[in-house]
mmCIF file of C-alpha atoms and ligand atoms in Angstrom:
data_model
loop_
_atom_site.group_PDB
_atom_site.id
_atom_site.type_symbol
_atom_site.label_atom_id
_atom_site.label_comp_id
_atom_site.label_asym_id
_atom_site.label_seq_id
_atom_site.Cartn_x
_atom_site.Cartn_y
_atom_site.Cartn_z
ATOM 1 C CA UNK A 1 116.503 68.572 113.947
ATOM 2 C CA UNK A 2 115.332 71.446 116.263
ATOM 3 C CA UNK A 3 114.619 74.732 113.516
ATOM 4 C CA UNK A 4 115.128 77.702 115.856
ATOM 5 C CA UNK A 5 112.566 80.859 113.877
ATOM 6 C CA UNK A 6 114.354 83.728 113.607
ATOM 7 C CA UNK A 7 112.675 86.442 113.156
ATOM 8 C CA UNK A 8 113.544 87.708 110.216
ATOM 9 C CA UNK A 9 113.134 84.640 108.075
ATOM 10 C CA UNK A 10 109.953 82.933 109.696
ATOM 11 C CA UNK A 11 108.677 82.511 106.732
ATOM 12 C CA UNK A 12 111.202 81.341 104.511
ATOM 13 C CA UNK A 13 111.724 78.515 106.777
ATOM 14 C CA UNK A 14 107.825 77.479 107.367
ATOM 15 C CA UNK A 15 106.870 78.161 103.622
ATOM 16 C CA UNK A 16 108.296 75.735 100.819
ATOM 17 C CA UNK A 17 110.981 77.273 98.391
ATOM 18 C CA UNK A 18 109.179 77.613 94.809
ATOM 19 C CA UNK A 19 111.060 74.670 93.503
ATOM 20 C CA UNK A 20 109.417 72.330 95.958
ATOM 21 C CA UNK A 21 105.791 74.598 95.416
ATOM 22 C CA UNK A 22 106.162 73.798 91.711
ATOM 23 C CA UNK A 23 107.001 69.765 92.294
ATOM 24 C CA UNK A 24 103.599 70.138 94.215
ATOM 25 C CA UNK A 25 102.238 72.118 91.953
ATOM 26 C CA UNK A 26 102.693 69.303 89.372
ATOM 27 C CA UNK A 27 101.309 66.877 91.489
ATOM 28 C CA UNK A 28 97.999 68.327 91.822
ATOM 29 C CA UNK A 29 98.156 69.092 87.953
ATOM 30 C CA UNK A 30 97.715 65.434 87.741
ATOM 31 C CA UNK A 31 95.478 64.590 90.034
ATOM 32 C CA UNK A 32 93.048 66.982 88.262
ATOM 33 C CA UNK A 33 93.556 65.459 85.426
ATOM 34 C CA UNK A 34 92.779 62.182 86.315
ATOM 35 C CA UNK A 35 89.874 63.278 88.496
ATOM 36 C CA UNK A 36 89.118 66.808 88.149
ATOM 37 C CA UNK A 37 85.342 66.573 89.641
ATOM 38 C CA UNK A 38 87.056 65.327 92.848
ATOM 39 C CA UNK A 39 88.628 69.068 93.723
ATOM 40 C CA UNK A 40 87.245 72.628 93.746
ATOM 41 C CA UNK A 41 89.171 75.551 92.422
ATOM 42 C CA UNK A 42 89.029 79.058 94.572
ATOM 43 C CA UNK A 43 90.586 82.134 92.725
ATOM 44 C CA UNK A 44 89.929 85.634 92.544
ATOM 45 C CA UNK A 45 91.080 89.088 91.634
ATOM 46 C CA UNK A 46 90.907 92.271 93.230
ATOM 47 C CA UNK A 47 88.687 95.004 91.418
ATOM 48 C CA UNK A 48 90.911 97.233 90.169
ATOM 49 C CA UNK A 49 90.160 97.997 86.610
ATOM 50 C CA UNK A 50 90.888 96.396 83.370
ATOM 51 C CA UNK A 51 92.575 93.001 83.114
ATOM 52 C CA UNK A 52 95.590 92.419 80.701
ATOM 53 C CA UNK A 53 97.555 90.275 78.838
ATOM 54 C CA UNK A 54 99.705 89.641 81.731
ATOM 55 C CA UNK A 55 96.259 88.072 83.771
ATOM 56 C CA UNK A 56 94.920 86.580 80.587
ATOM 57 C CA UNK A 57 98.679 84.305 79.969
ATOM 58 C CA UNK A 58 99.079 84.069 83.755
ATOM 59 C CA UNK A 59 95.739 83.103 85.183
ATOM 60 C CA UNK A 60 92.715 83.410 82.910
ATOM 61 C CA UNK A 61 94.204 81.223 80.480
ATOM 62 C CA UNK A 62 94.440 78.084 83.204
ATOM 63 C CA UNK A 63 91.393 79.013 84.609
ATOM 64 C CA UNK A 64 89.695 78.190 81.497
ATOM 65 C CA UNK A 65 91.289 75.435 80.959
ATOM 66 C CA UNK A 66 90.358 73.862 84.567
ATOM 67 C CA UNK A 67 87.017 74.933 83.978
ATOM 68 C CA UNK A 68 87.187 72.966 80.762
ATOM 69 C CA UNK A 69 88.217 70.126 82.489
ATOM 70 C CA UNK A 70 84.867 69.924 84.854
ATOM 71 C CA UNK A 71 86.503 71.075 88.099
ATOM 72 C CA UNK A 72 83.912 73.386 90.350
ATOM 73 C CA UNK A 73 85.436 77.047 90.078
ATOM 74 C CA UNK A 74 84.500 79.562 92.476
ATOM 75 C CA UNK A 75 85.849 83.209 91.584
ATOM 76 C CA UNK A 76 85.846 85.438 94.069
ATOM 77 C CA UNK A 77 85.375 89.445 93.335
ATOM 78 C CA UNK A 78 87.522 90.503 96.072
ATOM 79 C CA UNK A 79 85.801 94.041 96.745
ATOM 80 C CA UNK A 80 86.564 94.853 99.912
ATOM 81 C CA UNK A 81 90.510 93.975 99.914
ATOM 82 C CA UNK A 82 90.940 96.784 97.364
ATOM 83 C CA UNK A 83 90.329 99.243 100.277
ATOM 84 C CA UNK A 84 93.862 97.957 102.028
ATOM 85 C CA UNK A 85 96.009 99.693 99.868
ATOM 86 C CA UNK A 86 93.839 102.790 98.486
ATOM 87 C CA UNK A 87 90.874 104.698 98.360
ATOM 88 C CA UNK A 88 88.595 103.128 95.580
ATOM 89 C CA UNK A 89 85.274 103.191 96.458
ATOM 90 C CA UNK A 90 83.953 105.438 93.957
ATOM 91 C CA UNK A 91 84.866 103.183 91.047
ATOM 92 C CA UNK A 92 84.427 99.681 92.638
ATOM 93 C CA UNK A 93 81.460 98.551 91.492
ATOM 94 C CA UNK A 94 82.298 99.415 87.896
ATOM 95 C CA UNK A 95 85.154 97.450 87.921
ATOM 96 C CA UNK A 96 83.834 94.520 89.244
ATOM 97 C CA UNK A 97 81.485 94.776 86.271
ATOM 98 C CA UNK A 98 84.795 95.142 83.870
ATOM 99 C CA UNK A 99 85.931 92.454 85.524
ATOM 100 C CA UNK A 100 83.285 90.260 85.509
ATOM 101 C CA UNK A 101 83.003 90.984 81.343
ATOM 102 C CA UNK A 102 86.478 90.542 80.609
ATOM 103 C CA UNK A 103 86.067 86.791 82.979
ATOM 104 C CA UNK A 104 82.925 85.875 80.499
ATOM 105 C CA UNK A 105 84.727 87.219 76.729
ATOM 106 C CA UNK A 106 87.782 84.898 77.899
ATOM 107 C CA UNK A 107 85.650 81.648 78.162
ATOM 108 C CA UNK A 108 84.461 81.216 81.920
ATOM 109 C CA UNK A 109 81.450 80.640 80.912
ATOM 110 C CA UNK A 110 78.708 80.055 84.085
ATOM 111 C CA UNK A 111 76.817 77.701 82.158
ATOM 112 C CA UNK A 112 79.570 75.709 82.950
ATOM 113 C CA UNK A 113 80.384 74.618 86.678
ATOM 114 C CA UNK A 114 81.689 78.557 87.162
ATOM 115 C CA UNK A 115 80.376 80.518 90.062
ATOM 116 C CA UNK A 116 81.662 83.895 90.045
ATOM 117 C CA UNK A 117 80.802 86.548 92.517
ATOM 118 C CA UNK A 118 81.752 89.973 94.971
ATOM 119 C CA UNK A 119 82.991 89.170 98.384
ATOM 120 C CA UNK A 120 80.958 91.806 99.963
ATOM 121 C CA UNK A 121 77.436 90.257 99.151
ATOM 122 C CA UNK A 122 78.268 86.676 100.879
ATOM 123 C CA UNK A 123 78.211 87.744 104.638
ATOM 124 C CA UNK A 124 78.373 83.793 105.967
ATOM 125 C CA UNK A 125 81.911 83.577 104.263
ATOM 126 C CA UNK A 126 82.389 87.142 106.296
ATOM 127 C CA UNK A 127 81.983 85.200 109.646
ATOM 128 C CA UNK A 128 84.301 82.883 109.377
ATOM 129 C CA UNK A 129 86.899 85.695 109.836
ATOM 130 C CA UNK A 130 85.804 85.985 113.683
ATOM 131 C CA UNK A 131 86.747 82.329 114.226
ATOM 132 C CA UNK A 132 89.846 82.481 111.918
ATOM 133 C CA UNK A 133 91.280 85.811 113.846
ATOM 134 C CA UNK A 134 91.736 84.310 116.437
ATOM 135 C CA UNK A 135 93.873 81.136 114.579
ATOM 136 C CA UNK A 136 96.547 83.523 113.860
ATOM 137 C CA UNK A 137 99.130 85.317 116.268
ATOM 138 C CA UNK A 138 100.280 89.625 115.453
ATOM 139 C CA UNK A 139 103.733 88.629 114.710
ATOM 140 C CA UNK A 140 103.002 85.821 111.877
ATOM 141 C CA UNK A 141 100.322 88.688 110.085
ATOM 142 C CA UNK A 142 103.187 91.684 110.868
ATOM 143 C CA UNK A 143 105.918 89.175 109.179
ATOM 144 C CA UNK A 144 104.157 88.126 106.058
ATOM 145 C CA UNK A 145 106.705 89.190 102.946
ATOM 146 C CA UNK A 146 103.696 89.697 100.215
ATOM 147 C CA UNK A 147 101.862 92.552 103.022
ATOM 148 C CA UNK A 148 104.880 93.846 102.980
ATOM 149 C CA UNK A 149 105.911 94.121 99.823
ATOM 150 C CA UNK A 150 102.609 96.029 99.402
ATOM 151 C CA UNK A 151 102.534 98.460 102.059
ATOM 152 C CA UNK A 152 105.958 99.432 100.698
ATOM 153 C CA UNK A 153 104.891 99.542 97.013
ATOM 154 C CA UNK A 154 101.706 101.641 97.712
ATOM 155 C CA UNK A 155 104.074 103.842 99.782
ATOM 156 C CA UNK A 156 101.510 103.731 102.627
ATOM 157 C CA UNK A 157 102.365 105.777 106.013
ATOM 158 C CA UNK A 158 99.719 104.660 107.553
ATOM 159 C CA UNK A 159 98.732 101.046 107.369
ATOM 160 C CA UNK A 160 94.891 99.906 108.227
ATOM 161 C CA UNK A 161 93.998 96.960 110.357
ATOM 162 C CA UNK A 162 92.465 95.419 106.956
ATOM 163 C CA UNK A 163 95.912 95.364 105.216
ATOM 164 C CA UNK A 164 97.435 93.775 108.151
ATOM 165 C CA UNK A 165 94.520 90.944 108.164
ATOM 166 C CA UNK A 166 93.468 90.739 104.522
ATOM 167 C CA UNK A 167 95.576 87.221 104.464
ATOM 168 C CA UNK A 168 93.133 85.773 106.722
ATOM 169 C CA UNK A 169 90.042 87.492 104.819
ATOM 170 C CA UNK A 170 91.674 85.725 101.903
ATOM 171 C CA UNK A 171 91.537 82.441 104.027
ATOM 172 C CA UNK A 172 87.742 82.659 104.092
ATOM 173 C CA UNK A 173 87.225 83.369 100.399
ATOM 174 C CA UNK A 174 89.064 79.810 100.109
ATOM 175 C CA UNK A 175 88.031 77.764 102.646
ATOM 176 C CA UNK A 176 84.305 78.723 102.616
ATOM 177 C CA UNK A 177 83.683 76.763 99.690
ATOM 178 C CA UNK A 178 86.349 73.987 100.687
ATOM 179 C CA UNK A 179 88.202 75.034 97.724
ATOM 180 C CA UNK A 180 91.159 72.818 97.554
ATOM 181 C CA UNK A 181 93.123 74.090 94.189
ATOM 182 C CA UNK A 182 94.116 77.645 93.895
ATOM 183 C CA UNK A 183 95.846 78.995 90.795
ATOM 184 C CA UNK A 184 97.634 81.949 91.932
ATOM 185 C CA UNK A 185 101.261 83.394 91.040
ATOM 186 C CA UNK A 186 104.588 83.574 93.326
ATOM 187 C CA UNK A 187 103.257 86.209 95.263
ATOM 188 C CA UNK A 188 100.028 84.800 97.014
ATOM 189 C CA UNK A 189 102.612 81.508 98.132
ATOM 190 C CA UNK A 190 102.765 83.396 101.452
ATOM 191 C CA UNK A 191 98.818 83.631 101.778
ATOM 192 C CA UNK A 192 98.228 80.257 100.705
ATOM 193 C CA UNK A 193 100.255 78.904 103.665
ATOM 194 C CA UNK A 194 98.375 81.078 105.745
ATOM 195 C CA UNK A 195 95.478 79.615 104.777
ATOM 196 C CA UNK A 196 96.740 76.256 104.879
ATOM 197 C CA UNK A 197 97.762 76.966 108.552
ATOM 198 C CA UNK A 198 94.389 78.545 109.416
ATOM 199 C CA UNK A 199 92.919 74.886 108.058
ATOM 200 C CA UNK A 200 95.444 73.368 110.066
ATOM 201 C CA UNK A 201 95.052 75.088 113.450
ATOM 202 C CA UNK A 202 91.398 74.457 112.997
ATOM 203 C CA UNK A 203 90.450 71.331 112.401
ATOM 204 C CA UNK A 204 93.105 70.198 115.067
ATOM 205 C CA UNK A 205 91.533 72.533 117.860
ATOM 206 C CA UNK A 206 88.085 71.835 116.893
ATOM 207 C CA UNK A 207 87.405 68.996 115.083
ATOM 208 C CA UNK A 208 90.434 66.781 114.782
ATOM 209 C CA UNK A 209 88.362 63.253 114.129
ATOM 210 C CA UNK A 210 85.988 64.761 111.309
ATOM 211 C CA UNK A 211 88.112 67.609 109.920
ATOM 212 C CA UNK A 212 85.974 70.524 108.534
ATOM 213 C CA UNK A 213 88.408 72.502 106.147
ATOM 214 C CA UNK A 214 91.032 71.078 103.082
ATOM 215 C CA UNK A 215 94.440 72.185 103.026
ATOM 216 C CA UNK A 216 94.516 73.959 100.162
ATOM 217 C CA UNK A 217 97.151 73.875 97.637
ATOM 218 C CA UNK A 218 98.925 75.738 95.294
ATOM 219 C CA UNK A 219 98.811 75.400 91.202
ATOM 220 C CA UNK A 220 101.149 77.537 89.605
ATOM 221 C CA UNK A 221 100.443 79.172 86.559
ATOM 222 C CA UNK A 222 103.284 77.736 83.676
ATOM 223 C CA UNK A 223 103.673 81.773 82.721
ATOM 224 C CA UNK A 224 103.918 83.053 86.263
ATOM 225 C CA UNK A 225 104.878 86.697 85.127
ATOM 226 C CA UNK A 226 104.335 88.633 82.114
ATOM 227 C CA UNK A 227 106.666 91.203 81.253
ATOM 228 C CA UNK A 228 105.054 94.738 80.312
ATOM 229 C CA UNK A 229 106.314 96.752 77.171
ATOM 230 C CA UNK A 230 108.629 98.368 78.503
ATOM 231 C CA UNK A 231 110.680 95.408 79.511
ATOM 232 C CA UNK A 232 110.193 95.881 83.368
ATOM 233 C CA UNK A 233 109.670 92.902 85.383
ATOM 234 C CA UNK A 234 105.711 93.019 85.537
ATOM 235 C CA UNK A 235 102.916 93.964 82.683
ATOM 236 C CA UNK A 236 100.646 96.190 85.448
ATOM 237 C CA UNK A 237 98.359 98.900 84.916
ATOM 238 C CA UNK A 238 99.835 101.192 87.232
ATOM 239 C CA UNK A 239 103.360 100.939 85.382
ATOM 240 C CA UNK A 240 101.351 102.003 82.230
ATOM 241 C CA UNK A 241 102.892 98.803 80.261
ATOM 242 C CA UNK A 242 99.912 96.894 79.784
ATOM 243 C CA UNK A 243 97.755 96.017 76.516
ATOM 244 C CA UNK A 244 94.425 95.342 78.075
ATOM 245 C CA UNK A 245 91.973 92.632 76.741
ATOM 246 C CA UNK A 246 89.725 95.141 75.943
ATOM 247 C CA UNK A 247 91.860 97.610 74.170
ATOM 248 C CA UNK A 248 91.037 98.027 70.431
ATOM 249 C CA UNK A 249 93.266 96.944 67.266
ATOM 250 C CA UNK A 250 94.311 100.468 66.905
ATOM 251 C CA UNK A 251 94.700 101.018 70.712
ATOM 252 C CA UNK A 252 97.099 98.075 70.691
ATOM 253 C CA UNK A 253 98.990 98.669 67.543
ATOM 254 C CA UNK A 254 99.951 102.751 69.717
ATOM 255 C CA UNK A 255 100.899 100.754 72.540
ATOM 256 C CA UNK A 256 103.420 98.436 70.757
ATOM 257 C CA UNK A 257 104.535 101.094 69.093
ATOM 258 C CA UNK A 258 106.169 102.848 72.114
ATOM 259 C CA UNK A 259 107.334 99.177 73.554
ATOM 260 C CA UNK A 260 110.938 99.735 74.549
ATOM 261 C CA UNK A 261 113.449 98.213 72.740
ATOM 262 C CA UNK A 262 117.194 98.380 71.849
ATOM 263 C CA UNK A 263 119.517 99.720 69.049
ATOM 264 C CA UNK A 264 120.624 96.637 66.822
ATOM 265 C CA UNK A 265 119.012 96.281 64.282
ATOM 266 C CA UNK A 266 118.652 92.480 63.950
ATOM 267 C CA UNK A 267 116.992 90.721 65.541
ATOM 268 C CA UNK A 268 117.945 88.007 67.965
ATOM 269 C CA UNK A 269 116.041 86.173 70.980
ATOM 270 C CA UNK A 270 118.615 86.846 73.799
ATOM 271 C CA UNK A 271 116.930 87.198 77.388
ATOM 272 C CA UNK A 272 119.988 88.195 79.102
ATOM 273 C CA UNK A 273 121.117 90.458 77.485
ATOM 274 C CA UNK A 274 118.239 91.636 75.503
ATOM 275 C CA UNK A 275 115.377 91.840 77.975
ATOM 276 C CA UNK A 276 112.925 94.110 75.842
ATOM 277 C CA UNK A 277 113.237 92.405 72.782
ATOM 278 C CA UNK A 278 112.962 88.901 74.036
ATOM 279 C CA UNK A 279 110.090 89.798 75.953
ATOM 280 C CA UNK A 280 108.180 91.273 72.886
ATOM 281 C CA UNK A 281 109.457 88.159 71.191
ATOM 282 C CA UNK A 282 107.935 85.750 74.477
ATOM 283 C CA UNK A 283 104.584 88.049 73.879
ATOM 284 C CA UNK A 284 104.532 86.716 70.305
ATOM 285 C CA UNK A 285 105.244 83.482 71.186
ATOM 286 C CA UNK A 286 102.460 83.343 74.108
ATOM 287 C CA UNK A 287 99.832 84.746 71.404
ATOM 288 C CA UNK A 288 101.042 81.794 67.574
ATOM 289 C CA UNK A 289 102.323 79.116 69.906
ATOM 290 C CA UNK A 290 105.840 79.495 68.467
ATOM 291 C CA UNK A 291 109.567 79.340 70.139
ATOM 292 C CA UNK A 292 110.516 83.445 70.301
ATOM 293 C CA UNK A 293 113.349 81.915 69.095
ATOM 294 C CA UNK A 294 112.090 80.946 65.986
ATOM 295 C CA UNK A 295 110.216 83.937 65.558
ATOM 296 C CA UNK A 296 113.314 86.162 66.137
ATOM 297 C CA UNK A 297 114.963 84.145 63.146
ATOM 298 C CA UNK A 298 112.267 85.132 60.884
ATOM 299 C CA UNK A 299 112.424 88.315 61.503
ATOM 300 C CA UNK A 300 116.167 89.051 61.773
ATOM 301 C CA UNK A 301 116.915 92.079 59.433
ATOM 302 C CA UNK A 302 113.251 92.967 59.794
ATOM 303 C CA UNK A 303 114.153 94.924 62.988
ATOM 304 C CA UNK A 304 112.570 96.801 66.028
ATOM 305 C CA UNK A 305 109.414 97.870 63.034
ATOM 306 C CA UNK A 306 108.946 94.086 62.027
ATOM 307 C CA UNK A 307 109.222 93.057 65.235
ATOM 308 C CA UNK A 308 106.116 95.271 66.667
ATOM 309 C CA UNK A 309 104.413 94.843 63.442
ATOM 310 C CA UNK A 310 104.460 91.134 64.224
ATOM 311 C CA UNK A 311 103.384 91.326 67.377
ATOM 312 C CA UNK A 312 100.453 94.108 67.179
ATOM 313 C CA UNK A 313 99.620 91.249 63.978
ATOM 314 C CA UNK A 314 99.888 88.697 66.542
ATOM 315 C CA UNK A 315 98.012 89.816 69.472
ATOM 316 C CA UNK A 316 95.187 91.264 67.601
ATOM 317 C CA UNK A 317 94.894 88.429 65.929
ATOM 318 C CA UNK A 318 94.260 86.107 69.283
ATOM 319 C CA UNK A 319 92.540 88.470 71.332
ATOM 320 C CA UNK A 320 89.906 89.206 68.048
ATOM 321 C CA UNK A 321 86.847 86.576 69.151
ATOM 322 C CA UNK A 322 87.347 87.544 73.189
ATOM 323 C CA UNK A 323 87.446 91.405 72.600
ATOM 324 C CA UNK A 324 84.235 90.957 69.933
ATOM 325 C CA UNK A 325 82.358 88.710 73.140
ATOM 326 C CA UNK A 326 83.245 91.485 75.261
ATOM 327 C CA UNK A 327 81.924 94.774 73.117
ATOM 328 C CA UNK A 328 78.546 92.065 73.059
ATOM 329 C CA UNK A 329 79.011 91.698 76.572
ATOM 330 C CA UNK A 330 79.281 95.555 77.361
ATOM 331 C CA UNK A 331 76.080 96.215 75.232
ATOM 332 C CA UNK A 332 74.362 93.853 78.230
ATOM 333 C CA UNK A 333 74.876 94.892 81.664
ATOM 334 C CA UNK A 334 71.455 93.630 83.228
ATOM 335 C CA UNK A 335 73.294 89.924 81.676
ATOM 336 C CA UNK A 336 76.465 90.805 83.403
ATOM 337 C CA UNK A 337 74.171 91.826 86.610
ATOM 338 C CA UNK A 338 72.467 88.393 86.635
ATOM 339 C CA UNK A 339 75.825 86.164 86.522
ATOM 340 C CA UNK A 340 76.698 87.581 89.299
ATOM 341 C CA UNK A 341 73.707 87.777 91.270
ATOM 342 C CA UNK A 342 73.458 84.190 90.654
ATOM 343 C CA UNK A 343 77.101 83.331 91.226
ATOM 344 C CA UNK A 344 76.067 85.439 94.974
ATOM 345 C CA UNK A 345 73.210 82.904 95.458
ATOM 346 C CA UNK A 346 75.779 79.651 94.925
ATOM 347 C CA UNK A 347 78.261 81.213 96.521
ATOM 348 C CA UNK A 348 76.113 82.174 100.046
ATOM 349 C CA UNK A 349 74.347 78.413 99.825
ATOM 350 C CA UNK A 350 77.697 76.588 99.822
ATOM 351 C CA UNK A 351 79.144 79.646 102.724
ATOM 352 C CA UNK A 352 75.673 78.429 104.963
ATOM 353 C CA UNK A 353 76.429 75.312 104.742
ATOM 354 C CA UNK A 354 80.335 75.906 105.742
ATOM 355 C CA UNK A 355 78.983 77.887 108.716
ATOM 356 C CA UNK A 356 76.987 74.897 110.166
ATOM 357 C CA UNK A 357 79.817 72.915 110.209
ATOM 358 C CA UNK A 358 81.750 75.207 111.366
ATOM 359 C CA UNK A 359 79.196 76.262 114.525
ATOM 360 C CA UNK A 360 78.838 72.596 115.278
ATOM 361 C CA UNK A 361 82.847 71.654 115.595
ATOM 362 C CA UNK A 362 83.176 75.063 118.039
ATOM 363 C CA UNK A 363 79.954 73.838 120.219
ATOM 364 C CA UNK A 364 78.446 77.235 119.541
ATOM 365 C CA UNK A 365 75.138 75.163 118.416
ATOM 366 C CA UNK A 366 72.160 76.059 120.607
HETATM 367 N N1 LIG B 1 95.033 88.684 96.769
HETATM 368 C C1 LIG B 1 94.698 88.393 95.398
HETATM 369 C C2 LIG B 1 95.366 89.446 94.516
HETATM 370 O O1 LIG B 1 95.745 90.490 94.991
HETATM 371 C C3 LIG B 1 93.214 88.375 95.120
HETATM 372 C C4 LIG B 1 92.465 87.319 95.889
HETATM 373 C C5 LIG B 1 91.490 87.532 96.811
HETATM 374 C C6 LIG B 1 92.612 85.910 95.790
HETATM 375 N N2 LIG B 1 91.022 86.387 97.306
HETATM 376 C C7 LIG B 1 91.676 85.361 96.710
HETATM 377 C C8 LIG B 1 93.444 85.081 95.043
HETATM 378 C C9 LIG B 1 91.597 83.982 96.883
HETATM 379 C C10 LIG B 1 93.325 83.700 95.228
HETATM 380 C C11 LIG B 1 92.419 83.162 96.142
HETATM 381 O O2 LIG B 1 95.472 89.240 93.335
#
């Protein structure tokens, strides 16, 4: 049948609903399994500080895990998409040294298949953005709900060119390596497909019989949004709600103690209609490996005091052996420097090689 694109919802109708994006999802879980040397994972993070429980449960932890498993991960620093949304150059490079830490203390270890590195050092990933600019129409960049979102969240008057086109820079951090898996949350679904598309458009304008790019997909994290403390929707920095990796025993035990949470006394795990509670109970659960509902029966008459107690018991507990690797880490930063000047020279080999390919199937070769 004949779709006709409004405007308005172009992209719900050419993206998948998350149901279907999780069937998928599951689908490539397998095939991982079963062959995980056969793909190559792309993810990345944007430089912006810290990372916190809410990364470690919704990304870090599967990131491991994949890396684990033998698949190539590439882990892009993504330096130079911070600048869409706000002026952060004079702290950039430290936090892509936090970052970078907090990656090794969790287990991505680069003596493992893990290359890790700062977009801004790997210009042959840079040019494929020419090409790919010119894949995309205005309308399908001014339409995309995740930009969006963001422009309106960082309250921006004035929007730069780079926020407008940072989906397709994000194409190139995937496709230059011919990463095929990308762990990512909800809200990068809308990039993803714009990658996909970019793929798409150009391996059927340039090089349909020997087709230079994947089509990436999607893995969704199985804890696609961590709650902060004080019950809102998202554990971010910004909403001051966040127990960071690195924060110390005491540090976390302050922060739990000004969690939000309600006035009865006992205990119960009731998401609906107790949303700061449950989630503390959740955090508890993501840190033993038991049901918040069991843990809410233990604690019952306990109340709100138990309940923190628990979890500041419980998180300090888990995070103990990372946050000791990462006070190691932070007494080495010529270590820290290496990994990543390293991860620059994998990175740049397999973006050279990309390029070639990519010269050759637009008969640019001379
Ligand atoms: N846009 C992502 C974020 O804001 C960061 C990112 C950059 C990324 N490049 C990527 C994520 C490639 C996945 C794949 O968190």
């Amino acid at each position: 049948m004949l779709q006709i694109v409004n405007k308005n919802n172009y992209w719900e109708i050419i993206m998948d609903t998350y149901e279907v994006a999780l069937e998928k999802s599951k689908k490539i879980e397998k095939s991982i399994l079963e062959n995980p040397k056969k793909h190559k994972v792309l993810t990345g993070d944007r430089p912006t500080g810290r990372l916190h429980l809410g990364h470690y449960f919704g990304s870090l932890q599967n990131r491991v895990k994949l890396a684990n498993l033998g698949v190539p991960t590439f882990i892009v620093i993504a330096d130079y998409q911070v600048l869409t949304d706000h002026d952060a150059h004079s702290e950039i490079s430290q936090f892509t040294k936090q970052l970078t830490m907090d990656y090794l203390s969790v287990g991505l270890d680069p003596s493992k298949d893990i290359t890790i590195f700062p977009h801004s050092y790997v210009p042959e990933l840079n040019q494929l953005m020419l090409p790919f600019l010119t894949l995309v129409s205005n309308s399908e960049l001014s339409r995309n709900p995740t930009v969006k979102e963001e422009i309106n969240a960082a309250g921006l008057k004035k929007v730069n060119a780079g926020m407008y086109t940072y989906p397709i820079h994000q194409a190139c951090d995937i496709l230059f390596c011919k990463g095929d898996v990308v762990p990512v949350g909800k809200d990068q679904l809308p990039h993803l497909e714009m990658t996909r598309t970019i793929a798409r458009r150009f391996n059927e304008k340039y090089c349909k019989k020997r087709p230079v790019f994947p089509e990436p997909q999607a893995l969704l994290s199985k804890t696609p949004s961590v709650a902060g403390l004080d019950g809102a929707q998202k554990m971010s920095k910004s909403r001051n709600n966040a127990i960071f990796l690195s924060s110390s025993e005491d540090e976390t035990a302050k922060l739990i103690k000004k969690a939000k949470t309600d006035s009865e006394r006992f205990i119960t795990y009731d998401p609906e209609n107790r949303v700061e509670v449950a989630n503390l109970l959740e955090l508890i659960g993501l840190c033993t490996g038991e049901d918040p509902k069991t843990i809410a029966e233990s604690i019952g008459n306990g109340g709100g005091g138990m309940l923190k107690k628990t979890l500041t018991e419980a998180v300090n507990e888990y995070f103990k052996p990372i946050r000791e690797r990462r006070a190691q880490l932070e007494q080495d930063p010529e270590y820290i420097r290496q990994v990543l000047l390293s991860g620059v020279d994998k990175a740049r080999e397999e973006a050279q090689q990309t390029l070639v390919e990519v010269r050759a199937a637009m008969n640019m070769v001379i």
